[in-house]
Amino acid sequence: GIEEKIPAPTTVGLSGSPSRFQHTVSGFGVMVTRWRAVAPTLALALVLVPAVLFLVDTPTEDLPVSGGHEVIAIFKLAGGLSLKHLDPVPDHALLPAGGMSINQSHTLGWHHRSIRIHLFDSEGKMLLLRRSANLRTCPGTWGPVGEHVHEEETPTEAAKRALAEELGTEASSHIRVSCNITQSARFVHAVGDGRIENQAVWMWVVVLSKPASAIAFRFDEEVADHRWVTLQEFGEGLEAGQFCGDTQRRLGLLAMERLGRCDPLWTGS
């Protein structure tokens, strides 16, 4: 995050019950009269409030799939800490605050975590995915594998899950080595489209043991297309602005600078 100017989550509910009981006949009559006057309004509220709550949690970010309902880990910033866009995130910066759907987290501006994976086959070509046109965030644009970190999940566990879910279990079984190229996450802050993005991003390089042509990939429903590119083609695409916004370009350039800084996290067959 940035400075803690994000409003705490609020809940919609009914309030305003009488402050004391009515103990006289006349007082009771007044109370009944007033209740009859407000009863239609309260009845309408009982219908509308659940509808409002449903709309707040509707996965508008990930229509038509259910990704907006995924429960991700949310965090508060440690006291006195202020982060700017793309600053490194200290290990002590994020204090656990429970879980929330992706859509609510973006609407209310809670801090959360994500991972970004630069996946290479054994021939040195990198996988790029084209996002579905139905997604709210960056529809139809190209980028590497990415995923939010769930509640009670580490970034490393999220990276493993992303590879299995987005590429299929067969592809994930051919991982030769994976490297964390960020050490400290990079903070991403953006405001727009009715949302507040406060996200700590970890980046990995993953290398497969086989050429892409020898592996059966099974992409999930959020992927409209895919292609394998050389590192030079990836760099040219970053400079040409072919990806989603300047933040993704800068993260991509940072990844290219750090491809040689690898700390093994797991190995596959």
Coordinates of C-alpha atoms in Angstrom, one line a residue:
G1 CA 0.0 0.0 0.0
I2 CA 0.2 3.7 0.1
E3 CA -0.6 5.8 3.1
E4 CA -3.6 4.4 4.9
K5 CA -6.3 6.4 3.3
I6 CA -8.3 3.4 2.3
P7 CA -11.7 3.3 4.1
A8 CA -12.3 0.2 6.2
P9 CA -14.9 -2.2 4.8
T10 CA -18.4 -1.4 5.7
T11 CA -21.5 -3.6 6.0
V12 CA -25.0 -2.9 4.9
G13 CA -27.6 -3.5 7.6
L14 CA -30.8 -2.2 9.3
S15 CA -30.6 0.0 12.3
G16 CA -32.7 2.5 14.2
S17 CA -34.7 0.4 16.7
P18 CA -36.5 2.4 19.5
S19 CA -34.1 3.5 22.3
R20 CA -36.5 2.4 25.2
F21 CA -39.6 0.4 25.7
Q22 CA -43.0 2.1 25.9
H23 CA -44.6 1.4 29.3
T24 CA -47.9 3.3 29.0
V25 CA -51.0 2.5 27.0
S26 CA -50.9 5.8 25.3
G27 CA -47.2 5.4 24.6
F28 CA -47.8 2.0 23.2
G29 CA -50.5 3.3 20.9
V30 CA -48.1 5.9 19.5
M31 CA -45.4 3.3 18.9
V32 CA -47.9 1.1 17.0
T33 CA -49.0 4.0 14.9
R34 CA -45.5 4.8 14.0
W35 CA -44.7 1.2 13.3
R36 CA -47.6 1.0 10.8
A37 CA -46.3 4.2 9.1
V38 CA -42.8 2.8 8.6
A39 CA -43.7 -0.8 8.0
P40 CA -43.9 -0.5 4.2
T41 CA -40.5 1.2 4.1
L42 CA -39.0 -1.5 6.3
A43 CA -40.5 -4.3 4.2
L44 CA -39.0 -2.7 1.1
A45 CA -35.7 -2.5 2.8
L46 CA -35.8 -6.2 3.7
V47 CA -36.1 -6.9 0.0
L48 CA -33.6 -4.4 -1.3
V49 CA -30.8 -4.9 1.3
P50 CA -30.1 -8.5 0.3
A51 CA -30.1 -7.4 -3.3
V52 CA -27.6 -4.7 -2.6
L53 CA -25.4 -7.1 -0.8
F54 CA -25.6 -9.5 -3.7
L55 CA -24.6 -6.8 -6.2
V56 CA -21.6 -5.7 -4.0
D57 CA -20.2 -9.2 -4.2
T58 CA -21.1 -9.9 -7.9
P59 CA -17.9 -10.9 -9.7
T60 CA -18.1 -8.1 -12.2
E61 CA -14.3 -8.3 -12.6
D62 CA -14.3 -11.9 -13.9
L63 CA -17.6 -12.4 -15.8
P64 CA -18.7 -14.9 -16.9
V65 CA -16.5 -17.1 -14.7
S66 CA -16.6 -17.1 -10.9
G67 CA -13.1 -15.7 -10.2
G68 CA -14.6 -12.6 -8.5
H69 CA -15.9 -14.8 -5.7
E70 CA -12.5 -16.4 -5.0
V71 CA -11.4 -15.5 -1.4
I72 CA -8.0 -13.9 -1.3
A73 CA -5.9 -12.8 1.6
I74 CA -6.2 -9.1 2.5
F75 CA -3.8 -7.0 4.7
K76 CA -3.4 -3.8 6.5
L77 CA -0.2 -1.8 6.3
A78 CA 2.1 -1.7 9.3
G79 CA 1.8 1.5 11.2
G80 CA 3.8 4.4 9.9
L81 CA 4.7 2.7 6.6
S82 CA 4.1 4.4 3.3
L83 CA 4.8 2.8 -0.1
K84 CA 4.9 4.4 -3.5
H85 CA 4.1 2.7 -6.8
L86 CA 6.5 -0.2 -7.6
D87 CA 8.4 0.2 -4.3
P88 CA 9.8 -3.0 -2.8
V89 CA 7.5 -4.3 0.0
P90 CA 9.3 -5.1 3.3
D91 CA 8.5 -8.4 4.9
H92 CA 6.9 -6.8 7.9
A93 CA 4.7 -4.4 5.9
L94 CA 1.6 -6.5 5.4
L95 CA -0.4 -7.4 8.5
P96 CA -3.1 -10.2 7.9
A97 CA -6.6 -8.9 8.1
G98 CA -8.6 -12.0 6.9
G99 CA -10.1 -12.9 3.5
M100 CA -12.4 -11.2 1.0
S101 CA -13.5 -11.8 -2.6
I102 CA -11.4 -10.3 -5.4
N103 CA -14.1 -8.0 -6.4
Q104 CA -14.7 -6.6 -2.9
S105 CA -11.0 -6.2 -2.3
H106 CA -10.6 -4.1 -5.5
T107 CA -13.7 -2.1 -4.7
L108 CA -12.8 -1.3 -1.1
G109 CA -9.0 -0.9 -1.7
W110 CA -7.7 -3.6 0.6
H111 CA -4.1 -4.6 0.2
H112 CA -3.6 -8.0 -1.2
R113 CA -0.9 -10.2 -2.9
S114 CA -0.4 -11.7 -6.4
I115 CA 2.2 -13.7 -8.3
R116 CA 3.5 -13.3 -11.9
I117 CA 5.2 -16.2 -13.6
H118 CA 7.5 -15.9 -16.6
L119 CA 7.3 -19.4 -18.0
F120 CA 10.0 -20.7 -20.4
D121 CA 10.2 -24.1 -22.3
S122 CA 13.4 -26.0 -22.7
E123 CA 14.1 -24.1 -26.0
G124 CA 14.1 -20.7 -24.2
K125 CA 10.7 -19.5 -25.5
M126 CA 8.4 -17.7 -23.1
L127 CA 4.7 -18.2 -22.8
L128 CA 2.3 -15.3 -23.2
L129 CA -1.4 -15.6 -22.5
R130 CA -4.2 -13.5 -24.0
R131 CA -6.9 -12.5 -21.5
S132 CA -10.5 -13.3 -22.3
A133 CA -12.6 -10.4 -23.7
N134 CA -15.1 -11.0 -20.9
L135 CA -12.7 -10.1 -18.1
R136 CA -12.9 -6.6 -16.5
T137 CA -9.2 -6.1 -16.0
C138 CA -7.2 -5.7 -19.3
P139 CA -9.6 -7.7 -21.5
G140 CA -8.0 -9.0 -24.7
T141 CA -4.4 -8.1 -23.7
W142 CA -1.3 -10.3 -23.5
G143 CA 0.8 -11.0 -20.5
P144 CA 2.5 -13.8 -18.5
V145 CA 0.8 -16.2 -16.1
G146 CA -0.7 -14.4 -13.1
E147 CA -2.8 -15.2 -10.0
H148 CA -4.0 -13.7 -6.8
V149 CA -2.8 -15.3 -3.5
H150 CA -5.6 -16.9 -1.6
E151 CA -6.3 -16.7 2.1
E152 CA -3.9 -18.9 4.2
E153 CA -1.7 -19.4 1.1
T154 CA 1.9 -18.3 0.6
P155 CA 3.1 -16.7 -2.7
T156 CA 5.0 -19.9 -3.5
E157 CA 1.9 -22.0 -3.0
A158 CA 0.0 -19.7 -5.2
A159 CA 2.6 -20.0 -7.9
K160 CA 2.3 -23.8 -7.8
R161 CA -1.5 -23.6 -7.9
A162 CA -1.4 -21.1 -10.8
L163 CA 0.7 -23.4 -12.9
A164 CA -1.6 -26.4 -12.3
E165 CA -4.9 -24.5 -12.8
E166 CA -4.0 -22.3 -15.7
L167 CA -1.7 -24.7 -17.6
G168 CA -3.0 -28.1 -16.6
T169 CA -1.6 -30.8 -14.4
E170 CA 0.5 -32.4 -17.1
A171 CA 2.3 -29.1 -17.9
S172 CA 3.0 -28.5 -14.2
S173 CA 4.6 -31.9 -13.9
H174 CA 7.3 -30.9 -16.3
I175 CA 8.8 -28.1 -14.3
R176 CA 12.6 -28.4 -14.1
V177 CA 13.3 -25.4 -11.9
S178 CA 11.6 -22.3 -10.6
C179 CA 13.3 -19.1 -9.4
N180 CA 12.1 -16.1 -7.3
I181 CA 13.4 -13.0 -9.1
T182 CA 11.9 -10.4 -6.8
Q183 CA 12.8 -11.5 -3.2
S184 CA 10.8 -8.6 -1.9
A185 CA 7.4 -8.0 -3.6
R186 CA 6.8 -4.9 -5.7
F187 CA 3.9 -2.7 -4.7
V188 CA 1.4 -1.8 -7.4
H189 CA -1.1 1.0 -6.8
A190 CA -3.7 2.2 -9.3
V191 CA -7.1 4.0 -9.1
G192 CA -9.7 3.9 -11.8
D193 CA -12.8 2.2 -13.2
G194 CA -14.4 2.4 -9.7
R195 CA -11.6 0.3 -8.1
I196 CA -8.5 0.8 -6.0
E197 CA -5.6 -1.5 -6.6
N198 CA -3.2 -2.0 -3.7
Q199 CA -1.2 -5.1 -4.6
A200 CA 2.1 -6.7 -3.6
V201 CA 3.5 -8.6 -6.6
W202 CA 6.0 -11.5 -6.5
M203 CA 7.6 -12.6 -9.8
W204 CA 9.0 -16.0 -10.8
V205 CA 10.9 -17.5 -13.6
V206 CA 9.9 -21.1 -14.3
V207 CA 11.7 -23.4 -16.8
L208 CA 10.2 -26.5 -18.3
S209 CA 12.1 -29.7 -19.0
K210 CA 10.6 -30.1 -22.5
P211 CA 9.8 -28.0 -25.6
A212 CA 6.3 -26.5 -25.5
S213 CA 5.4 -28.6 -28.5
A214 CA 5.9 -31.8 -26.5
I215 CA 3.6 -30.9 -23.6
A216 CA -0.2 -30.9 -23.6
F217 CA -1.4 -27.7 -22.1
R218 CA -4.9 -27.2 -20.7
F219 CA -5.6 -23.5 -20.3
D220 CA -8.5 -22.3 -18.1
E221 CA -11.5 -20.3 -19.3
E222 CA -9.8 -16.9 -18.7
V223 CA -7.3 -17.5 -21.5
A224 CA -8.5 -16.6 -25.0
D225 CA -5.2 -17.5 -26.7
H226 CA -1.6 -18.2 -26.1
R227 CA 1.8 -18.0 -27.9
W228 CA 5.5 -18.7 -27.3
V229 CA 7.9 -15.9 -28.0
T230 CA 11.6 -15.4 -27.8
L231 CA 13.0 -13.2 -25.1
Q232 CA 13.9 -10.6 -27.7
E233 CA 10.3 -10.6 -29.0
F234 CA 9.0 -10.2 -25.4
G235 CA 11.3 -7.2 -24.9
E236 CA 10.2 -5.6 -28.2
G237 CA 6.6 -6.1 -27.2
L238 CA 7.2 -4.4 -23.9
E239 CA 8.8 -1.4 -25.6
A240 CA 6.0 -1.2 -28.1
G241 CA 3.3 -1.1 -25.4
Q242 CA 1.6 -4.4 -26.4
F243 CA 0.8 -5.3 -22.8
C244 CA -1.7 -3.9 -20.3
G245 CA -0.5 -0.4 -19.3
D246 CA 2.8 1.1 -18.2
T247 CA 2.8 -0.9 -14.9
Q248 CA 2.9 -4.2 -16.8
R249 CA 5.6 -2.9 -19.1
R250 CA 7.8 -1.8 -16.1
L251 CA 7.3 -5.1 -14.3
G252 CA 8.2 -6.9 -17.5
L253 CA 11.4 -4.9 -17.9
L254 CA 12.3 -5.5 -14.3
A255 CA 11.8 -9.3 -14.8
M256 CA 14.2 -9.2 -17.9
E257 CA 16.8 -7.4 -15.8
R258 CA 16.6 -10.2 -13.1
L259 CA 16.4 -13.4 -15.1
G260 CA 19.8 -14.4 -14.0
R261 CA 19.0 -14.0 -10.3
C262 CA 17.5 -17.3 -9.4
D263 CA 16.8 -18.9 -6.0
P264 CA 15.4 -22.5 -6.6
L265 CA 12.1 -23.0 -4.9
W266 CA 11.2 -26.4 -6.2
T267 CA 12.2 -28.8 -9.0
G268 CA 10.1 -31.2 -11.1
S269 CA 10.8 -34.3 -13.1

